[in-house]
XYZ file of C-alpha atoms in Angstrom:
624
model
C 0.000 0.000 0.000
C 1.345 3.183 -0.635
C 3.159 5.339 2.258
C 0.618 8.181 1.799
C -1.997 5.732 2.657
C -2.287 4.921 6.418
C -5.553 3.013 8.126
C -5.881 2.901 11.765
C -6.334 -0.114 13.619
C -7.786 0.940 16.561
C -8.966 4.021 17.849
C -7.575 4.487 21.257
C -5.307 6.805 20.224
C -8.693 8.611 18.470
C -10.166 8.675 21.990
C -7.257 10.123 24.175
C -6.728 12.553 21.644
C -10.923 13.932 21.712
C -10.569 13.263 25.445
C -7.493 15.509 26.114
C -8.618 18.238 23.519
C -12.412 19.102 24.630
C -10.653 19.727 28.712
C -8.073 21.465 27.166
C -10.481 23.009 25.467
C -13.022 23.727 28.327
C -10.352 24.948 30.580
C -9.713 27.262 27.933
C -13.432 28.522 27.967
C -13.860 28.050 31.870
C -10.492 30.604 31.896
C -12.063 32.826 30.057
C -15.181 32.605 31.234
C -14.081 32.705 34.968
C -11.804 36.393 33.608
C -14.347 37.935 32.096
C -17.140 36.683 34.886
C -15.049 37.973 37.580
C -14.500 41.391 35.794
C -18.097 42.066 35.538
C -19.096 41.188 38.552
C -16.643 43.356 40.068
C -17.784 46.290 37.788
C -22.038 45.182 38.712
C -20.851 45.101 42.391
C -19.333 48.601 42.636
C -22.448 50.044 40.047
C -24.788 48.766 42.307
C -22.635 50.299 45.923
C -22.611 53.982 43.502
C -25.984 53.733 43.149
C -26.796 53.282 47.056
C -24.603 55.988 48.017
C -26.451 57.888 45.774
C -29.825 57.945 46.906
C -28.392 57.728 50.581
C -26.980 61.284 49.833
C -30.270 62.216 48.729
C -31.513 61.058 51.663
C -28.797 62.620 53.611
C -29.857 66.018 52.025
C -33.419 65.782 52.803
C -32.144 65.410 56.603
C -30.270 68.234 57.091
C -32.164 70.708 54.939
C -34.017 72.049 58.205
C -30.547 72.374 59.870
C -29.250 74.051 56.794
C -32.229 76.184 57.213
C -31.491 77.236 60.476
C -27.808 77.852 60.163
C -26.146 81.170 59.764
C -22.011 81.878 59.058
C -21.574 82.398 62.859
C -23.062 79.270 64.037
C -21.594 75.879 64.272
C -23.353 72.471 62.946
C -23.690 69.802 65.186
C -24.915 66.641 64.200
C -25.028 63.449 66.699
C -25.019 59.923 65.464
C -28.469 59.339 65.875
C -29.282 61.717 63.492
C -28.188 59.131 60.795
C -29.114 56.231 62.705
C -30.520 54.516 59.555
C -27.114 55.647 57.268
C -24.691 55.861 60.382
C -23.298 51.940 59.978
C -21.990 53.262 55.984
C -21.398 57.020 56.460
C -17.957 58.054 57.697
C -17.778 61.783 57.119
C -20.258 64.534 56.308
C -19.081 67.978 55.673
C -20.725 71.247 55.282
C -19.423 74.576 53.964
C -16.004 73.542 54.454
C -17.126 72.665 58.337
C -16.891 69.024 59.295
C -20.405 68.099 60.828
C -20.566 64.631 61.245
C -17.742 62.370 61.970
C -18.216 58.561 62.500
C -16.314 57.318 65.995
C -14.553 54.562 63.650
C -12.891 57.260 62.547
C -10.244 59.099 64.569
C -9.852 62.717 65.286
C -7.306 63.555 63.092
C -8.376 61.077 60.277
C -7.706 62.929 57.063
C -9.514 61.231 53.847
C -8.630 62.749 50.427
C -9.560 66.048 49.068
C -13.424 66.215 49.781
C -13.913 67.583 46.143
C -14.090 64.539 44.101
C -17.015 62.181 43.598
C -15.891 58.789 43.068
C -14.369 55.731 44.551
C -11.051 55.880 45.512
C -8.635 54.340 48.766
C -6.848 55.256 51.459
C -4.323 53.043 53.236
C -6.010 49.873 53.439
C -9.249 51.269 53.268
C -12.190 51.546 50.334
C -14.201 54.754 49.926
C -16.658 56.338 48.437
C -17.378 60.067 47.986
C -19.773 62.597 46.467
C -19.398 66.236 46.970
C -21.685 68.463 45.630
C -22.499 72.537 45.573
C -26.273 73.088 47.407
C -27.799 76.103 45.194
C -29.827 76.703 47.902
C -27.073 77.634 49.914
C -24.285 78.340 47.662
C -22.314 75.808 49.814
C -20.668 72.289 49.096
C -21.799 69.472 50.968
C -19.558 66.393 50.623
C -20.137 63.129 52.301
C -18.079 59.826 52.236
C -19.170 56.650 53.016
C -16.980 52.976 54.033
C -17.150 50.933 50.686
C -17.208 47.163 50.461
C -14.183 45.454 51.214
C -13.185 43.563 47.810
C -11.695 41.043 49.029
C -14.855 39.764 50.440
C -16.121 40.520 47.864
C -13.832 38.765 45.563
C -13.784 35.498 47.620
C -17.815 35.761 47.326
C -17.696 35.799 43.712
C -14.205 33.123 43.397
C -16.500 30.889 44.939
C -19.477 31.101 43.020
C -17.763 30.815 39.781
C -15.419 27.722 41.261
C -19.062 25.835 41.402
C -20.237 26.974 37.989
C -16.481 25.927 36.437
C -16.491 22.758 38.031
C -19.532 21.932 36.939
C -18.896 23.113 33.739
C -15.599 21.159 33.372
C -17.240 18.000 34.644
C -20.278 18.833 32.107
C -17.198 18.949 29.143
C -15.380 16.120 30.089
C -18.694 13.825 29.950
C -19.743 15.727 26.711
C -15.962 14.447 25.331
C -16.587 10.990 26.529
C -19.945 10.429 24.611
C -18.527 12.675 21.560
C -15.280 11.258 21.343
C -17.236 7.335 21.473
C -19.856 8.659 18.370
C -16.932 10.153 16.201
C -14.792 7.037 16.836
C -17.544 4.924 15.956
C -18.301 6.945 12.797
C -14.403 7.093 12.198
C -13.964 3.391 12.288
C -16.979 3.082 10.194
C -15.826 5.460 7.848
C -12.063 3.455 8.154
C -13.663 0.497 6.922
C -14.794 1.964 3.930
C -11.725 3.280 3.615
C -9.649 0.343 3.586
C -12.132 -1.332 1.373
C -11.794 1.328 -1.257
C -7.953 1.048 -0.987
C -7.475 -2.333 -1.150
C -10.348 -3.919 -3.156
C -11.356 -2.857 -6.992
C -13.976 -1.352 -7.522
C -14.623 -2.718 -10.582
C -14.345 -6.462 -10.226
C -14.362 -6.602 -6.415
C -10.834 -8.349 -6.630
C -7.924 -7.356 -4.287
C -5.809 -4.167 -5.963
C -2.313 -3.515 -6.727
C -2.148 -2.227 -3.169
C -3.302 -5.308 -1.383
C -0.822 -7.102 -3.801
C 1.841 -5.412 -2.906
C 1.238 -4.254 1.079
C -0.117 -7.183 1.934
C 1.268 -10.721 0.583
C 4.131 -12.010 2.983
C 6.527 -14.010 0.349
C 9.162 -14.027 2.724
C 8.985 -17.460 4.361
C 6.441 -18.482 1.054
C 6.473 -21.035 -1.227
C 4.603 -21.016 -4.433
C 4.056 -20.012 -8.245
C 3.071 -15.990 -9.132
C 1.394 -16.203 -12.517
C 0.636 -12.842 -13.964
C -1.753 -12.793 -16.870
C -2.546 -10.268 -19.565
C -5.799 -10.706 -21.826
C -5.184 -10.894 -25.611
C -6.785 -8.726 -28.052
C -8.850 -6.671 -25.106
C -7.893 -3.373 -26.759
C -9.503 -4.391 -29.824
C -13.101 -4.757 -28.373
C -12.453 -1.499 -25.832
C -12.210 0.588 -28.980
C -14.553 -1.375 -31.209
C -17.628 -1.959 -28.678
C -16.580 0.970 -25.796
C -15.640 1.116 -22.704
C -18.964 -0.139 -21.077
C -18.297 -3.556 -22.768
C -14.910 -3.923 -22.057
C -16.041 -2.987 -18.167
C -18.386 -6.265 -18.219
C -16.082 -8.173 -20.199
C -13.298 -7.595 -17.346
C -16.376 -8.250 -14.685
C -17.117 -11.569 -16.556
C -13.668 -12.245 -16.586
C -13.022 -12.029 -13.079
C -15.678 -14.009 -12.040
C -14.392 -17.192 -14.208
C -11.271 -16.327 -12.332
C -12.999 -17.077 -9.418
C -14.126 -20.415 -10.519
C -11.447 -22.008 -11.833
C -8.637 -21.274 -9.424
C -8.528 -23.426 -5.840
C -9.500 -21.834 -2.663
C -6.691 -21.086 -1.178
C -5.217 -19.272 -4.313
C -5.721 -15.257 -3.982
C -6.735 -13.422 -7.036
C -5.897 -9.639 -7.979
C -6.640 -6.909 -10.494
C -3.419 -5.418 -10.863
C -3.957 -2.974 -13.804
C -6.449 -2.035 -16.936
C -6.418 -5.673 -18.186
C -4.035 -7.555 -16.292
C -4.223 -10.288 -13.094
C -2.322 -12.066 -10.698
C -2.894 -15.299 -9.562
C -1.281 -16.609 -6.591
C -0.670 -20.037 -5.791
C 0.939 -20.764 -2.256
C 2.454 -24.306 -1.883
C 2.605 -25.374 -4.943
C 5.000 -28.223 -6.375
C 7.428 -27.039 -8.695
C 6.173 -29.948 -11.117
C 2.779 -28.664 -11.113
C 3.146 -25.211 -11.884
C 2.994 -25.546 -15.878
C -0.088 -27.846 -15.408
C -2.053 -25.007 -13.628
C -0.352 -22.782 -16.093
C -1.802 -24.829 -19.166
C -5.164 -24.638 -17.133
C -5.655 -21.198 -16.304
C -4.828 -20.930 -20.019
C -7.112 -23.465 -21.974
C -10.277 -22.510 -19.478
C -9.438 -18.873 -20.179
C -9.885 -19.451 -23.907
C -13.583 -20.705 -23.236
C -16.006 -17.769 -24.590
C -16.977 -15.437 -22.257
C -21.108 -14.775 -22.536
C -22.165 -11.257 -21.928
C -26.018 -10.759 -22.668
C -26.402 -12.255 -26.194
C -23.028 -12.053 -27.214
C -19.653 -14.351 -26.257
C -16.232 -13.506 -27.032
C -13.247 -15.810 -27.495
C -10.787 -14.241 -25.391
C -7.644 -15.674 -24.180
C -4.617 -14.531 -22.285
C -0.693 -14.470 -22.514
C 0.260 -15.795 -18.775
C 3.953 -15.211 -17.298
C 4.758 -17.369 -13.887
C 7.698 -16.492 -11.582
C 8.311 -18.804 -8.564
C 8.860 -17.927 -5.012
C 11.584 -18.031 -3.457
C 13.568 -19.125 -6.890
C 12.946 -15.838 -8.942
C 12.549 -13.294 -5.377
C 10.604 -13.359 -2.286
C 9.650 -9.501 -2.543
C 6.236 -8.739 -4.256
C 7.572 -5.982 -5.982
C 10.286 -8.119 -7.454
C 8.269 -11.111 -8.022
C 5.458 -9.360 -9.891
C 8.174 -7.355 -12.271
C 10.004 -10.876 -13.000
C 5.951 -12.796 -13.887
C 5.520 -9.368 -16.214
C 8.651 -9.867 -18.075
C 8.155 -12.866 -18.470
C 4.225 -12.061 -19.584
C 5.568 -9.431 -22.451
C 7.791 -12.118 -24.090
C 4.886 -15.108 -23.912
C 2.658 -12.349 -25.481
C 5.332 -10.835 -28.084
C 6.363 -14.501 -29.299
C 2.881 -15.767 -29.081
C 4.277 -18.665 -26.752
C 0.897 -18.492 -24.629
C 3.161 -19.454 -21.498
C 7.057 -18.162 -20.214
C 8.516 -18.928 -17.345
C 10.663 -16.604 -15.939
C 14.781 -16.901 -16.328
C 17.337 -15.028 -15.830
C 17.821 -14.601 -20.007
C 14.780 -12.823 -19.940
C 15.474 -10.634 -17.143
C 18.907 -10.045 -19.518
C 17.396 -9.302 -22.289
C 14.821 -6.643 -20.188
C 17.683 -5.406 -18.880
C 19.202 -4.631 -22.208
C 15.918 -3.842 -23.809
C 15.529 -0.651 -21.371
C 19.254 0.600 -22.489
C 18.912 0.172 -25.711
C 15.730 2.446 -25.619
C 17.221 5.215 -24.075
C 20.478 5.050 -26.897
C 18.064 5.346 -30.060
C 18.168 9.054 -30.158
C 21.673 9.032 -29.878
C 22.658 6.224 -32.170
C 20.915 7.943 -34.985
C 22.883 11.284 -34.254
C 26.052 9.232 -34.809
C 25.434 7.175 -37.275
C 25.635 4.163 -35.655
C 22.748 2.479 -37.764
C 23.874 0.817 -41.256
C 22.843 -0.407 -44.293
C 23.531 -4.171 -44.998
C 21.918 -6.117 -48.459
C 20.367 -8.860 -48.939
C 20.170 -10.517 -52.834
C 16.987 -11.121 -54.931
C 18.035 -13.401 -57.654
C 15.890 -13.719 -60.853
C 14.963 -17.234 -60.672
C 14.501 -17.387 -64.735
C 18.497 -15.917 -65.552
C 20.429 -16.721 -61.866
C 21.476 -13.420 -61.859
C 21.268 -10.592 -59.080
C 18.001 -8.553 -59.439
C 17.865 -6.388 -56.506
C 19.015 -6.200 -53.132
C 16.896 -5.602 -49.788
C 18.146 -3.500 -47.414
C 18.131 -4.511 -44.040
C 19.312 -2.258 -40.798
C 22.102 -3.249 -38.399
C 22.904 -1.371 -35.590
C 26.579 -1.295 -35.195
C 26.961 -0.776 -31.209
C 29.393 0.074 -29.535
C 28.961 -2.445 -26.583
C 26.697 -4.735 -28.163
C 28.381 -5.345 -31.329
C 26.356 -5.787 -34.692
C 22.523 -5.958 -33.922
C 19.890 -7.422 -35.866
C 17.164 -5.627 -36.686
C 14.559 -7.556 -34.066
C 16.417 -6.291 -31.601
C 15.538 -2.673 -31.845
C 12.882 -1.898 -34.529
C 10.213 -2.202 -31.882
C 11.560 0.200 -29.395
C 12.319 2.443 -32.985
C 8.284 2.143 -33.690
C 7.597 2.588 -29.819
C 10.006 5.891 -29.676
C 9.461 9.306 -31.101
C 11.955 8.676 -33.811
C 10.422 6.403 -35.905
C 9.769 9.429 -38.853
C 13.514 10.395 -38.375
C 15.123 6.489 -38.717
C 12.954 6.031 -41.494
C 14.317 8.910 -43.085
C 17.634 8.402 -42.281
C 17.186 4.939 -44.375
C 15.899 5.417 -47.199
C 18.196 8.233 -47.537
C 20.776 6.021 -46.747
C 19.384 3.298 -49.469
C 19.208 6.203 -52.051
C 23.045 7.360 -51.463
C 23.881 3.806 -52.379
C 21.826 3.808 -55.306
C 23.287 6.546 -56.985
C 26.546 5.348 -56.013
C 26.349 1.743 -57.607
C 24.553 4.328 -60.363
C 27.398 6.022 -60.914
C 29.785 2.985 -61.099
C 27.474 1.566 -63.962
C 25.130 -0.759 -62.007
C 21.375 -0.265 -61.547
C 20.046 -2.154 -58.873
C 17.046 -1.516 -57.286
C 16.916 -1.657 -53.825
C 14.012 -2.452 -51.572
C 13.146 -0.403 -48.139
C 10.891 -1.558 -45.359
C 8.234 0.752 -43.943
C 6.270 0.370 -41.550
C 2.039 1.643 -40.217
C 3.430 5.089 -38.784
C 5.428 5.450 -42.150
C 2.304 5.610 -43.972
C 0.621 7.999 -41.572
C 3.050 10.374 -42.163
C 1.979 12.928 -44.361
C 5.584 14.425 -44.627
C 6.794 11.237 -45.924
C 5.732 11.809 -49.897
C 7.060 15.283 -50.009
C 10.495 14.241 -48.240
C 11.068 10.798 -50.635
C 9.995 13.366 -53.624
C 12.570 15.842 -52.686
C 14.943 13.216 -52.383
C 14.585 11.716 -55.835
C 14.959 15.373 -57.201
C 18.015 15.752 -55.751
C 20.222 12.098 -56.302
C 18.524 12.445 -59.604
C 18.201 8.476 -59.912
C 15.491 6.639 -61.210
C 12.688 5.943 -59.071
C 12.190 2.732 -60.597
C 14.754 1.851 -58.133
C 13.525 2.389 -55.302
C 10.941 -0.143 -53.913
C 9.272 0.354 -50.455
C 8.242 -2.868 -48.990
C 5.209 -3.057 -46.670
C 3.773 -5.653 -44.543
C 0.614 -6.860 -44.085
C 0.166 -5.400 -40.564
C 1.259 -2.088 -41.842
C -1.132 -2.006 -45.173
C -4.222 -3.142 -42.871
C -4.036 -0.225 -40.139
C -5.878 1.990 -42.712
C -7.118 0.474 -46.147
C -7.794 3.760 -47.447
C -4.307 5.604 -45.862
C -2.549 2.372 -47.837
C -4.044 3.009 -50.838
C -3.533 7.029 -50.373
C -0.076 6.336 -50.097
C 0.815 3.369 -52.622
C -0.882 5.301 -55.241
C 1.576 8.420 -54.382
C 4.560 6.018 -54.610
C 3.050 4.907 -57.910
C 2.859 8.678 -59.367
C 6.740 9.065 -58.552
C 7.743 5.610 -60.211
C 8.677 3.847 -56.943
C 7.654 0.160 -56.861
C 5.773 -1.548 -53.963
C 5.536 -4.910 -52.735
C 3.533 -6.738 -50.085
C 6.174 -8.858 -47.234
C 5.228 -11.915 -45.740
C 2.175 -12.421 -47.760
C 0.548 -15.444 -46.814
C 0.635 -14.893 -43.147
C -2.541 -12.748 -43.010
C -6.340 -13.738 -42.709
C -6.477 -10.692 -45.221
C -3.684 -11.438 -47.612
C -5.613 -11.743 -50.333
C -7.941 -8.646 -50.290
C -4.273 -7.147 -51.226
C -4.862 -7.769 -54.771
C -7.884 -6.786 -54.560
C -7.841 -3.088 -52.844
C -4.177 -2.691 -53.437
C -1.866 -1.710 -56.416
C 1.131 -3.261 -55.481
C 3.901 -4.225 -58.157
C 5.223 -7.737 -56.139
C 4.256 -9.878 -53.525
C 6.754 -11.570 -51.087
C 5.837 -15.120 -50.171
C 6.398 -15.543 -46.803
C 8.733 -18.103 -45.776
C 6.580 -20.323 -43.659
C 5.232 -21.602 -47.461
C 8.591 -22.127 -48.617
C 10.518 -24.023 -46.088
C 8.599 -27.531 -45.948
C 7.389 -26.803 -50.113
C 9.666 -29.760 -51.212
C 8.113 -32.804 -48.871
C 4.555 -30.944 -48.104
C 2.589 -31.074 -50.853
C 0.182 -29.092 -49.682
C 2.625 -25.878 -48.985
C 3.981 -26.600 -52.776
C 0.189 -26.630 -53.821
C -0.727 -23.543 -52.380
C 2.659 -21.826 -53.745
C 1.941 -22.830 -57.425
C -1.827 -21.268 -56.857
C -0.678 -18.006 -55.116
C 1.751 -17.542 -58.011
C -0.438 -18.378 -60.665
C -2.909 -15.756 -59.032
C -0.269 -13.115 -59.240
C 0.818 -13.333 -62.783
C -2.892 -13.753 -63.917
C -3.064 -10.398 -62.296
C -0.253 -8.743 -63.105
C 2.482 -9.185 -59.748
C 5.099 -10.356 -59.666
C 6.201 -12.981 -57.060
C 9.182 -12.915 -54.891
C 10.107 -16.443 -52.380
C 11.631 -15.782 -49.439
C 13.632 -18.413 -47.303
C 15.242 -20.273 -49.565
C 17.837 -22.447 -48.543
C 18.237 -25.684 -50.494
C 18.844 -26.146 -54.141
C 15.456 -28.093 -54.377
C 13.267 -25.590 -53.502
C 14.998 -23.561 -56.311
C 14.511 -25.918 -58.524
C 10.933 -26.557 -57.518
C 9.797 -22.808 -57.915
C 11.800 -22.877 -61.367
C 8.945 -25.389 -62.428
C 5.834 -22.978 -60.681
C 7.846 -19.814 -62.891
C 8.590 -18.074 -59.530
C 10.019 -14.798 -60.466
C 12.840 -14.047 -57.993
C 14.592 -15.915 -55.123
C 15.780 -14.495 -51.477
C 17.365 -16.752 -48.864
C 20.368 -17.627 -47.753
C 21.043 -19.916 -50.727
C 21.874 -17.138 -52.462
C 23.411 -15.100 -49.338
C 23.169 -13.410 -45.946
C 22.307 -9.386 -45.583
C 25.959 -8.086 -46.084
C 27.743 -4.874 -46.165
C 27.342 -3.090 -49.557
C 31.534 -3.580 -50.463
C 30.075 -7.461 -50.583
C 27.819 -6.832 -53.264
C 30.056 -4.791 -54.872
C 32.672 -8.267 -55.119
C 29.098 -9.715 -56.800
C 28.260 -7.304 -58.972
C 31.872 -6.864 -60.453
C 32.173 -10.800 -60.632
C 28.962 -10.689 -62.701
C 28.335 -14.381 -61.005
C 26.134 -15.250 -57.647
C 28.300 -16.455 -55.233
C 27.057 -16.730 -51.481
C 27.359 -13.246 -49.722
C 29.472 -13.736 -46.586
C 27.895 -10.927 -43.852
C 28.883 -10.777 -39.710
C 25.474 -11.239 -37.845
C-alpha cells in the first residue's frame, strides 16, 4: 500500500486525543469565562454600591435641609449619630461649607480622607471609599459626604467561589460531553475506516484485491509457491470497437471465471487495466505448468455477456517464489517480463529466467540510446540478394538495418525496430534509411550498375503525411530513377488503414517507386491485397517455402498463389530459400525471384560490390 496511505487499527489513540482536547479546550473557555465573569461582577458590584450611596446622599440632604435652614455663618453644625441612625453603619464623614459636621467614631480625630472635592471611589491606606461632593444652590455651599465601601476582598472570595461551582460543573459537564462525543466520532471514524480500507485495497470494478493489497499485503518471505501474472489478448480491440462499457463487463465476466477455476486457497488480484495475478501458495514445482496450461485453456472458453460471447484468451507469465525473489515488488516485475515475451512470441506461457530478465535489462538501455545512435550514425545499411529465378542473376538487393553498437556489437534488426516504432523517432530512422538506401543507389549508379533496392516501412510510415514530399525531394536531388527504389510493406502495416494504404501506394506509384507486399501469406487478409491494393510484387512468406519440397500441400498452395499473381499482373518474390530443391521446384511454378540464404546473408554493400563486379552469384558472406 502506498506510504501516503495509512488506516488505523484501533482508535484508542482517536479517543485520548478527543478526550485531552475538549478539557483542554473547556479549561480554555472556563479561563475565560471565569476572567471575564469575575471582571463584571466586580464592575455590577461597585455600580450597584454607587448607586446606594447615591440615593443615601439624597436622603442625607433631605435630613439636614431644616438644619441648613437654620444655620447662619456664625453658628456651628452639630450633628449626633443618631441623626443618621438609619445611614450611620456606611457614612464616615459629612461635611458642610467647608465645616466638618458629622464624623463617624470609627474614625479618629485627626483622620484625614482625600480632598473632599471629588465624587468617586477611591482608597486610602487599606481602606475603600466612596465620595460625592456636591455645591447646594440653595445655599451656595458644598456638601460632601463619604461613606466605608465594600471590602473587595470579600467581595472577591464571594464571587471566586461562586464561579469555582459553575467551572467545576462546567468542566465535569465537558469532560462527559468528550466521553460520549469522542465514542460517536470514533464509531463513525472506524466506520468510515472500513470503507476506507475497502476502497484502498479492493477494486472497484471487479471486487478483486488491488495492486495495493498485492503489494502491502502478501508475505513471500517465508512463502512457497508459483506468481502467474496474466494479460488478456486482443482486449484493446473490443475497448475501442464496442466501448468502454463492454470492455467494463467483459473484465467483470472475466473475473468471475477467475474465481471459478482457481482453488481456494489461491488469492486473485486486479493489478492494472487488463491484467491479473494469480497466486498459488504451496505449490509443487512440477505442477506449476499444469495449472499454467489450465488457467490458459479454461481462459480461452467464450466469455457470454447478454447475447453475445467472445473468445478471449490470455498471454500468462509465472515467476516462482523463493527461486525468482521473495519480494512482491520483485516477483510481480520478474511474472511481467516474463508475460511481455509469452505475449510478443505468441508462446501463450514463459517462465521466468534469468535470459529474460537479460534481455529486459538490455531492452531498457537500448531504448534510451536510439536518439543518440541515430545522431552518430551508428545504424547501417547491410543487403540482402533477390536473384531472378529465370536468368540466376542478381536482381535487386533488400536492405536490411544493423545497428553497429558500440557495446553490443552488430545488432539485428529484431532487436531494436520495436523500441524504434515505440520511440518518437520512428519518422527520423525512417528517413535516415531510405536516404541512406538512395546514397547507395546513386553510387552503384554512378559505377554503372542499376540495382534496385528495396526499403521496409512500416504503419506510422504511412501515416506520415511528410513522408511523400520528403522521398519526392529526395529523388529530385540524387537524380536516380525511381524505378529503383521499392518500399516494402507488410501486411500489418497495409491493414491499419485500407484507405491511408491506398492514399499512399498510389503516391509512390505517381513518382515511379515500386511496392511490394512482405510476408504475404501470413494474413487472414492477404488476399484482399490484390484486390484493394496496387502493389507491383508480392513476397511469399517463408513459412510456405521451407517444408514446399516434402509438403505437398505448402507446394500446392505456392503454385496457386503464383499463378494468381501473374494472372493479375504481380510479380512474385520467395523468401527463405535455402536448399537447391526448392529452387529448382519454384523454377517449375515460374517463380520470379529468389531471397534466402542460398543465395546469401544481408551483407555490407563492399560485398555486393565483389558480386556485382564478378557478374556471377556467389554466397554473400555478412557478420550477424
Amino acid at each position: 500500500m502506498p506510504e501516503n496511505l495509512e488506516l488505523i487499527k484501533s482508535d484508542s489513540n482517536l479517543r485520548k486525543r478527543l478526550l485531552l482536547g475538549s478539557i483542554l479546550l473547556s479549561l480554555l473557555v472556563i479561563s475565560i469565562f471565569c476572567y471575564v465573569g469575575y471582571t463584571l461582577l466586580l464592575e455590577m458590584e461597585k455600580d450597584m454600591e454607587r448607586q446606594s450611596f447615591e440615593e443615601q446622599y439624597i436622603d442625607v440632604k433631605q435630613l439636614l435641609e431644616p438644619l441648613f435652614a437654620q444655620h447662619t455663618a456664625s453658628d456651628d453644625l452639630t450633628l449626633v449619630p443618631h441623626d443618621l441612625s438609619i445611614l450611620a453603619d456606611k457614612i464616615l464623614l459629612i461635611e458642610f461649607s467647608g465645616q466638618e459636621i458629622y464624623r463617624d467614631t470609627r474614625l479618629a480625630p485627626q483622620t484625614f480622607l482625600q480632598p473632599l472635592q471629588q465624587t468617586g471611589f477611591f482608597e486610602e491606606g487599606d481602606g475603600q471609599y466612596y465620595v460625592h461632593s456636591d455645591i447646594l444652590p440653595e445655599y451656595n455651599q458644598p456638601l460632601t459626604v463619604i461613606w466605608q465601601s465594600s471590602d473587595m476582598d470579600k467581595v472577591s472570595e464571594h464571587v471566586i467561589s461562586r464561579l469555582s461551582v459553575a467551572a467545576f460543573l462546567t468542566f465535569w459537564l465537558s469532560v462527559w460531553s468528550a466521553l460520549l462525543m469522542s465514542a460517536f466520532i470514533a464509531k463513525r471514524f472506524e466506520s468510515a475506516n472500513r470503507s476506507l480500507e475497502k476502497l484502498a485495497l479492493v477494486d472497484n470494478l471487479t471486487r478483486l484485491y488491488n495492486r495495493n493489497a498485492l503489494l502491502s499485503g502478501l508475505d513471500l518471505k517465508d512463502a512457497k509457491g508459483a506468481l502467474m501474472f496474466l494479460d488478456l489478448d486482443r482486449f484493446r480491440d473490443i475497448n475501442d470497437a464496442l466501448g468502454h462499457d463492454m470492455g467494463d463487463k467483459l473484465l467483470q465476466a472475466f473475473s468471475v471465471r477467475l474465481r471459478h477455476i482457481t482453488g481456494e486457497d489461491d488469492q486473485l488480484y486486479r493489478y492494472r487495466s487488463d491484467e491479473f495475478i494469480v497466486w498459488i501458495p504451496d505449490i509443487d514445482p512440477d505442477d506449476v505448468m499444469g495449472r499454467a496450461f489450465t488457467l490458459l485453456y479454461e481462459c480461452r472458453e467464450p466469455l457470454s455477456i447478454g447475447k453475445s460471447a467472445f473468445e478471449i484468451g490470455c498471454s500468462i507469465g509465472v515467476a516462482c517464489v523463493p527461486e525468482h525473489g521473495h519480494l512482491p515488488e520483485t516477483v510481480v516485475q520478474n511474472a511481467e517480463t516474463a508475460m511481455l515475451r509469452a505475449k510478443r512470441m505468441r508462446l501463450g506461457i514463459q517462465v521466468y529466467n534469468e535470459r529474460l530478465a537479460y534481455n529486459s535489462t538490455v531492452e531498457v538501455t537500448l531504448r534510451s540510446q536510439l536518439r543518440s545512435a541515430l545522431h552518430q550514425n551508428q545504424f547501417e545499411l547491410y543487403y540482402q540478394p533477390k536473384v531472378s529465378l529465370a536468368t540466376g542473376q542478381l536482381s535487386g538487393v533488400e536492405a536490411i538495418v544493423r545497428w553497429n553498437h558500440p557495446e553490443q556489437g552488430v545488432l539485428p534488426p529484431g532487436h531494436f525496430i520495436d523500441l524504434i516504432e515505440q520511440s518518437g523517432i520512428v519518422h527520423a530512422f525512417t528517413r535516415y534509411t531510405v536516404e541512406s538506401a538512395v546514397n547507395q543507389i546513386s553510387l552503384w549508379q554512378s559505377q554503372g550498375n542499376a540495382l534496385p533496392v528495396a526499403v521496409n516501412l512500416s504503419a506510422y510510415n504511412l501515416m506520415d503525411n511528410a513522408f511523400i514530399p520528403f522521398v519526392e525531394n529526395l529523388l529530385a536531388e540524387s537524380g536516380i530513377p525511381p524505378a529503383l527504389l521499392e518500399f516494402e510493406l507488410t501486411e500489418s502495416a497495409t491493414m491499419v488503414d485500407i484507405a491511408v494504404s491506398k492514399r499512399m501506394i498510389r503516391a509512390f506509384n505517381q513518382l515511379g517507386i515500386k511496392t511490394s507486399i512482405d510476408d504475404f501469406g501470413t494474413g487472414m487478409s492477404s488476399f484482399a491485397y490484390l484486390r484493394e491494393l496496387d502493389v507491383h510484387t508480392i513476397k511469399l512468406d517463408r513459412a510456405f517455402i521451407v517444408d514446399m519440397v516434402t509438403n505437398h500441400k505448402d507446394a500446392r498452395i505456392v503454385e496457386a498463389m503464383i499463378s494468381l499473381c501473374h494472372s493479375l499482373g504481380i510479380n512474385v518474390v520467395a523468401e527463405g530459400i535455402e536448399q537447391q530443391e526448392q529452387v529448382t521446384l519454384l523454377r517449375t511454378m515460374r517463380c520470379d525471384t529468389g531471397q534466402g540464404y542460398f543465395f546469401g546473408k544481408p551483407a555490407q554493400s563492399h560485398a555486393i560490390d565483389a558480386l556485382l563486379s564478378s557478374k556471377a552469384l556467389m554466397p554473400v558472406v555478412s557478420a550477424n
